[in-house]
Amino acid sequence: SFVVSLLVIVFLGLGTLRSVMRPIEITRKAMQDITDHNDLTKRIDYQSKDEMGVLVVATNRMLEKMQGSMRQIRSSMDQTSHATEALA
């Protein structure tokens, strides 16, 4: 009886651990891919209503804002370049 109870606890613990680690690993791999390729257009594909899902939504929003900021910087650099060429 003790052994059966212990096996049930271990089994449930492993299931819980797996359910927590899977979304963390998905997020880690996606962030690594975004970093490795300097690609702010990529988003993390994970839909859930749990805490990890909320974190993924916030991270995707952050990536959108960063992508928008990079666009603005690029546009400002182009405008500065064109203004510099016009003065030369």
mmCIF file of the C-alpha atoms, coordinates in Angstrom:
data_MODEL
# 
_entry.id   MODEL 
# 
loop_
_atom_site.group_PDB 
_atom_site.id 
_atom_site.type_symbol 
_atom_site.label_atom_id 
_atom_site.label_alt_id 
_atom_site.label_comp_id 
_atom_site.label_asym_id 
_atom_site.label_entity_id 
_atom_site.label_seq_id 
_atom_site.pdbx_PDB_ins_code 
_atom_site.Cartn_x 
_atom_site.Cartn_y 
_atom_site.Cartn_z 
_atom_site.occupancy 
_atom_site.B_iso_or_equiv 
_atom_site.pdbx_formal_charge 
_atom_site.auth_seq_id 
_atom_site.auth_comp_id 
_atom_site.auth_asym_id 
_atom_site.auth_atom_id 
_atom_site.pdbx_PDB_model_num 
ATOM 1  C CA . SER A 1 1  ? 0.000  0.000  0.000   1.00 0.00 ? 1  SER A CA 1 
ATOM 2  C CA . PHE A 1 2  ? 2.839  2.403  0.862   1.00 0.00 ? 2  PHE A CA 1 
ATOM 3  C CA . VAL A 1 3  ? 4.653  1.532  -2.363  1.00 0.00 ? 3  VAL A CA 1 
ATOM 4  C CA . VAL A 1 4  ? 1.504  2.080  -4.420  1.00 0.00 ? 4  VAL A CA 1 
ATOM 5  C CA . SER A 1 5  ? 0.915  5.431  -2.739  1.00 0.00 ? 5  SER A CA 1 
ATOM 6  C CA . LEU A 1 6  ? 4.517  6.416  -3.345  1.00 0.00 ? 6  LEU A CA 1 
ATOM 7  C CA . LEU A 1 7  ? 4.274  5.442  -7.018  1.00 0.00 ? 7  LEU A CA 1 
ATOM 8  C CA . VAL A 1 8  ? 1.075  7.480  -7.416  1.00 0.00 ? 8  VAL A CA 1 
ATOM 9  C CA . ILE A 1 9  ? 2.736  10.514 -5.817  1.00 0.00 ? 9  ILE A CA 1 
ATOM 10 C CA . VAL A 1 10 ? 5.803  10.169 -8.046  1.00 0.00 ? 10 VAL A CA 1 
ATOM 11 C CA . PHE A 1 11 ? 3.627  9.733  -11.147 1.00 0.00 ? 11 PHE A CA 1 
ATOM 12 C CA . LEU A 1 12 ? 1.525  12.805 -10.301 1.00 0.00 ? 12 LEU A CA 1 
ATOM 13 C CA . GLY A 1 13 ? 4.646  14.800 -9.512  1.00 0.00 ? 13 GLY A CA 1 
ATOM 14 C CA . LEU A 1 14 ? 6.230  13.940 -12.848 1.00 0.00 ? 14 LEU A CA 1 
ATOM 15 C CA . GLY A 1 15 ? 3.041  14.867 -14.684 1.00 0.00 ? 15 GLY A CA 1 
ATOM 16 C CA . THR A 1 16 ? 2.904  18.216 -12.910 1.00 0.00 ? 16 THR A CA 1 
ATOM 17 C CA . LEU A 1 17 ? 6.584  18.865 -13.585 1.00 0.00 ? 17 LEU A CA 1 
ATOM 18 C CA . ARG A 1 18 ? 6.141  18.038 -17.271 1.00 0.00 ? 18 ARG A CA 1 
ATOM 19 C CA . SER A 1 19 ? 3.107  20.332 -17.562 1.00 0.00 ? 19 SER A CA 1 
ATOM 20 C CA . VAL A 1 20 ? 5.152  23.201 -16.096 1.00 0.00 ? 20 VAL A CA 1 
ATOM 21 C CA . MET A 1 21 ? 8.374  22.548 -17.986 1.00 0.00 ? 21 MET A CA 1 
ATOM 22 C CA . ARG A 1 22 ? 6.826  22.169 -21.458 1.00 0.00 ? 22 ARG A CA 1 
ATOM 23 C CA . PRO A 1 23 ? 5.655  25.784 -21.836 1.00 0.00 ? 23 PRO A CA 1 
ATOM 24 C CA . ILE A 1 24 ? 8.880  27.068 -20.284 1.00 0.00 ? 24 ILE A CA 1 
ATOM 25 C CA . GLU A 1 25 ? 10.900 25.080 -22.822 1.00 0.00 ? 25 GLU A CA 1 
ATOM 26 C CA . ILE A 1 26 ? 8.721  26.321 -25.718 1.00 0.00 ? 26 ILE A CA 1 
ATOM 27 C CA . THR A 1 27 ? 9.288  29.898 -24.578 1.00 0.00 ? 27 THR A CA 1 
ATOM 28 C CA . ARG A 1 28 ? 13.029 29.378 -24.062 1.00 0.00 ? 28 ARG A CA 1 
ATOM 29 C CA . LYS A 1 29 ? 13.483 27.879 -27.524 1.00 0.00 ? 29 LYS A CA 1 
ATOM 30 C CA . ALA A 1 30 ? 11.481 30.666 -29.171 1.00 0.00 ? 30 ALA A CA 1 
ATOM 31 C CA . MET A 1 31 ? 13.434 33.399 -27.373 1.00 0.00 ? 31 MET A CA 1 
ATOM 32 C CA . GLN A 1 32 ? 16.719 31.703 -28.283 1.00 0.00 ? 32 GLN A CA 1 
ATOM 33 C CA . ASP A 1 33 ? 15.635 31.533 -31.933 1.00 0.00 ? 33 ASP A CA 1 
ATOM 34 C CA . ILE A 1 34 ? 14.623 35.211 -31.909 1.00 0.00 ? 34 ILE A CA 1 
ATOM 35 C CA . THR A 1 35 ? 17.979 36.136 -30.366 1.00 0.00 ? 35 THR A CA 1 
ATOM 36 C CA . ASP A 1 36 ? 20.064 33.922 -32.653 1.00 0.00 ? 36 ASP A CA 1 
ATOM 37 C CA . HIS A 1 37 ? 18.486 35.330 -35.810 1.00 0.00 ? 37 HIS A CA 1 
ATOM 38 C CA . ASN A 1 38 ? 17.866 38.917 -34.627 1.00 0.00 ? 38 ASN A CA 1 
ATOM 39 C CA . ASP A 1 39 ? 14.307 38.454 -35.834 1.00 0.00 ? 39 ASP A CA 1 
ATOM 40 C CA . LEU A 1 40 ? 11.794 40.538 -33.916 1.00 0.00 ? 40 LEU A CA 1 
ATOM 41 C CA . THR A 1 41 ? 9.014  39.436 -36.291 1.00 0.00 ? 41 THR A CA 1 
ATOM 42 C CA . LYS A 1 42 ? 8.802  35.999 -34.681 1.00 0.00 ? 42 LYS A CA 1 
ATOM 43 C CA . ARG A 1 43 ? 6.318  35.341 -31.927 1.00 0.00 ? 43 ARG A CA 1 
ATOM 44 C CA . ILE A 1 44 ? 5.989  32.628 -29.321 1.00 0.00 ? 44 ILE A CA 1 
ATOM 45 C CA . ASP A 1 45 ? 3.218  30.198 -30.228 1.00 0.00 ? 45 ASP A CA 1 
ATOM 46 C CA . TYR A 1 46 ? 1.657  29.105 -26.960 1.00 0.00 ? 46 TYR A CA 1 
ATOM 47 C CA . GLN A 1 47 ? -1.998 29.642 -26.100 1.00 0.00 ? 47 GLN A CA 1 
ATOM 48 C CA . SER A 1 48 ? -3.148 29.069 -22.569 1.00 0.00 ? 48 SER A CA 1 
ATOM 49 C CA . LYS A 1 49 ? -5.043 30.895 -19.864 1.00 0.00 ? 49 LYS A CA 1 
ATOM 50 C CA . ASP A 1 50 ? -2.522 29.968 -17.161 1.00 0.00 ? 50 ASP A CA 1 
ATOM 51 C CA . GLU A 1 51 ? 0.346  32.085 -15.833 1.00 0.00 ? 51 GLU A CA 1 
ATOM 52 C CA . MET A 1 52 ? 2.668  30.904 -18.587 1.00 0.00 ? 52 MET A CA 1 
ATOM 53 C CA . GLY A 1 53 ? 0.136  31.936 -21.222 1.00 0.00 ? 53 GLY A CA 1 
ATOM 54 C CA . VAL A 1 54 ? -0.047 35.405 -19.657 1.00 0.00 ? 54 VAL A CA 1 
ATOM 55 C CA . LEU A 1 55 ? 3.765  35.591 -19.707 1.00 0.00 ? 55 LEU A CA 1 
ATOM 56 C CA . VAL A 1 56 ? 3.864  34.574 -23.380 1.00 0.00 ? 56 VAL A CA 1 
ATOM 57 C CA . VAL A 1 57 ? 1.266  37.222 -24.305 1.00 0.00 ? 57 VAL A CA 1 
ATOM 58 C CA . ALA A 1 58 ? 3.309  39.883 -22.467 1.00 0.00 ? 58 ALA A CA 1 
ATOM 59 C CA . THR A 1 59 ? 6.531  38.720 -24.153 1.00 0.00 ? 59 THR A CA 1 
ATOM 60 C CA . ASN A 1 60 ? 4.899  38.830 -27.598 1.00 0.00 ? 60 ASN A CA 1 
ATOM 61 C CA . ARG A 1 61 ? 3.654  42.368 -26.887 1.00 0.00 ? 61 ARG A CA 1 
ATOM 62 C CA . MET A 1 62 ? 7.158  43.368 -25.829 1.00 0.00 ? 62 MET A CA 1 
ATOM 63 C CA . LEU A 1 63 ? 8.530  41.954 -29.086 1.00 0.00 ? 63 LEU A CA 1 
ATOM 64 C CA . GLU A 1 64 ? 5.934  43.956 -31.054 1.00 0.00 ? 64 GLU A CA 1 
ATOM 65 C CA . LYS A 1 65 ? 6.960  47.155 -29.271 1.00 0.00 ? 65 LYS A CA 1 
ATOM 66 C CA . MET A 1 66 ? 10.652 46.438 -29.850 1.00 0.00 ? 66 MET A CA 1 
ATOM 67 C CA . GLN A 1 67 ? 9.963  45.752 -33.515 1.00 0.00 ? 67 GLN A CA 1 
ATOM 68 C CA . GLY A 1 68 ? 8.093  49.079 -33.777 1.00 0.00 ? 68 GLY A CA 1 
ATOM 69 C CA . SER A 1 69 ? 10.951 50.913 -32.068 1.00 0.00 ? 69 SER A CA 1 
ATOM 70 C CA . MET A 1 70 ? 13.459 49.378 -34.469 1.00 0.00 ? 70 MET A CA 1 
ATOM 71 C CA . ARG A 1 71 ? 11.293 50.513 -37.411 1.00 0.00 ? 71 ARG A CA 1 
ATOM 72 C CA . GLN A 1 72 ? 11.252 54.061 -36.039 1.00 0.00 ? 72 GLN A CA 1 
ATOM 73 C CA . ILE A 1 73 ? 15.016 54.048 -35.510 1.00 0.00 ? 73 ILE A CA 1 
ATOM 74 C CA . ARG A 1 74 ? 15.566 52.749 -39.044 1.00 0.00 ? 74 ARG A CA 1 
ATOM 75 C CA . SER A 1 75 ? 13.257 55.429 -40.442 1.00 0.00 ? 75 SER A CA 1 
ATOM 76 C CA . SER A 1 76 ? 15.051 58.166 -38.489 1.00 0.00 ? 76 SER A CA 1 
ATOM 77 C CA . MET A 1 77 ? 18.410 56.893 -39.730 1.00 0.00 ? 77 MET A CA 1 
ATOM 78 C CA . ASP A 1 78 ? 17.154 56.960 -43.329 1.00 0.00 ? 78 ASP A CA 1 
ATOM 79 C CA . GLN A 1 79 ? 15.864 60.512 -42.909 1.00 0.00 ? 79 GLN A CA 1 
ATOM 80 C CA . THR A 1 80 ? 19.185 61.611 -41.395 1.00 0.00 ? 80 THR A CA 1 
ATOM 81 C CA . SER A 1 81 ? 21.073 59.950 -44.222 1.00 0.00 ? 81 SER A CA 1 
ATOM 82 C CA . HIS A 1 82 ? 18.948 61.670 -46.856 1.00 0.00 ? 82 HIS A CA 1 
ATOM 83 C CA . ALA A 1 83 ? 19.323 65.029 -45.111 1.00 0.00 ? 83 ALA A CA 1 
ATOM 84 C CA . THR A 1 84 ? 23.092 64.559 -44.932 1.00 0.00 ? 84 THR A CA 1 
ATOM 85 C CA . GLU A 1 85 ? 23.236 63.685 -48.642 1.00 0.00 ? 85 GLU A CA 1 
ATOM 86 C CA . ALA A 1 86 ? 21.179 66.780 -49.490 1.00 0.00 ? 86 ALA A CA 1 
ATOM 87 C CA . LEU A 1 87 ? 23.619 68.991 -47.585 1.00 0.00 ? 87 LEU A CA 1 
ATOM 88 C CA . ALA A 1 88 ? 26.676 67.525 -49.291 1.00 0.00 ? 88 ALA A CA 1 
# 
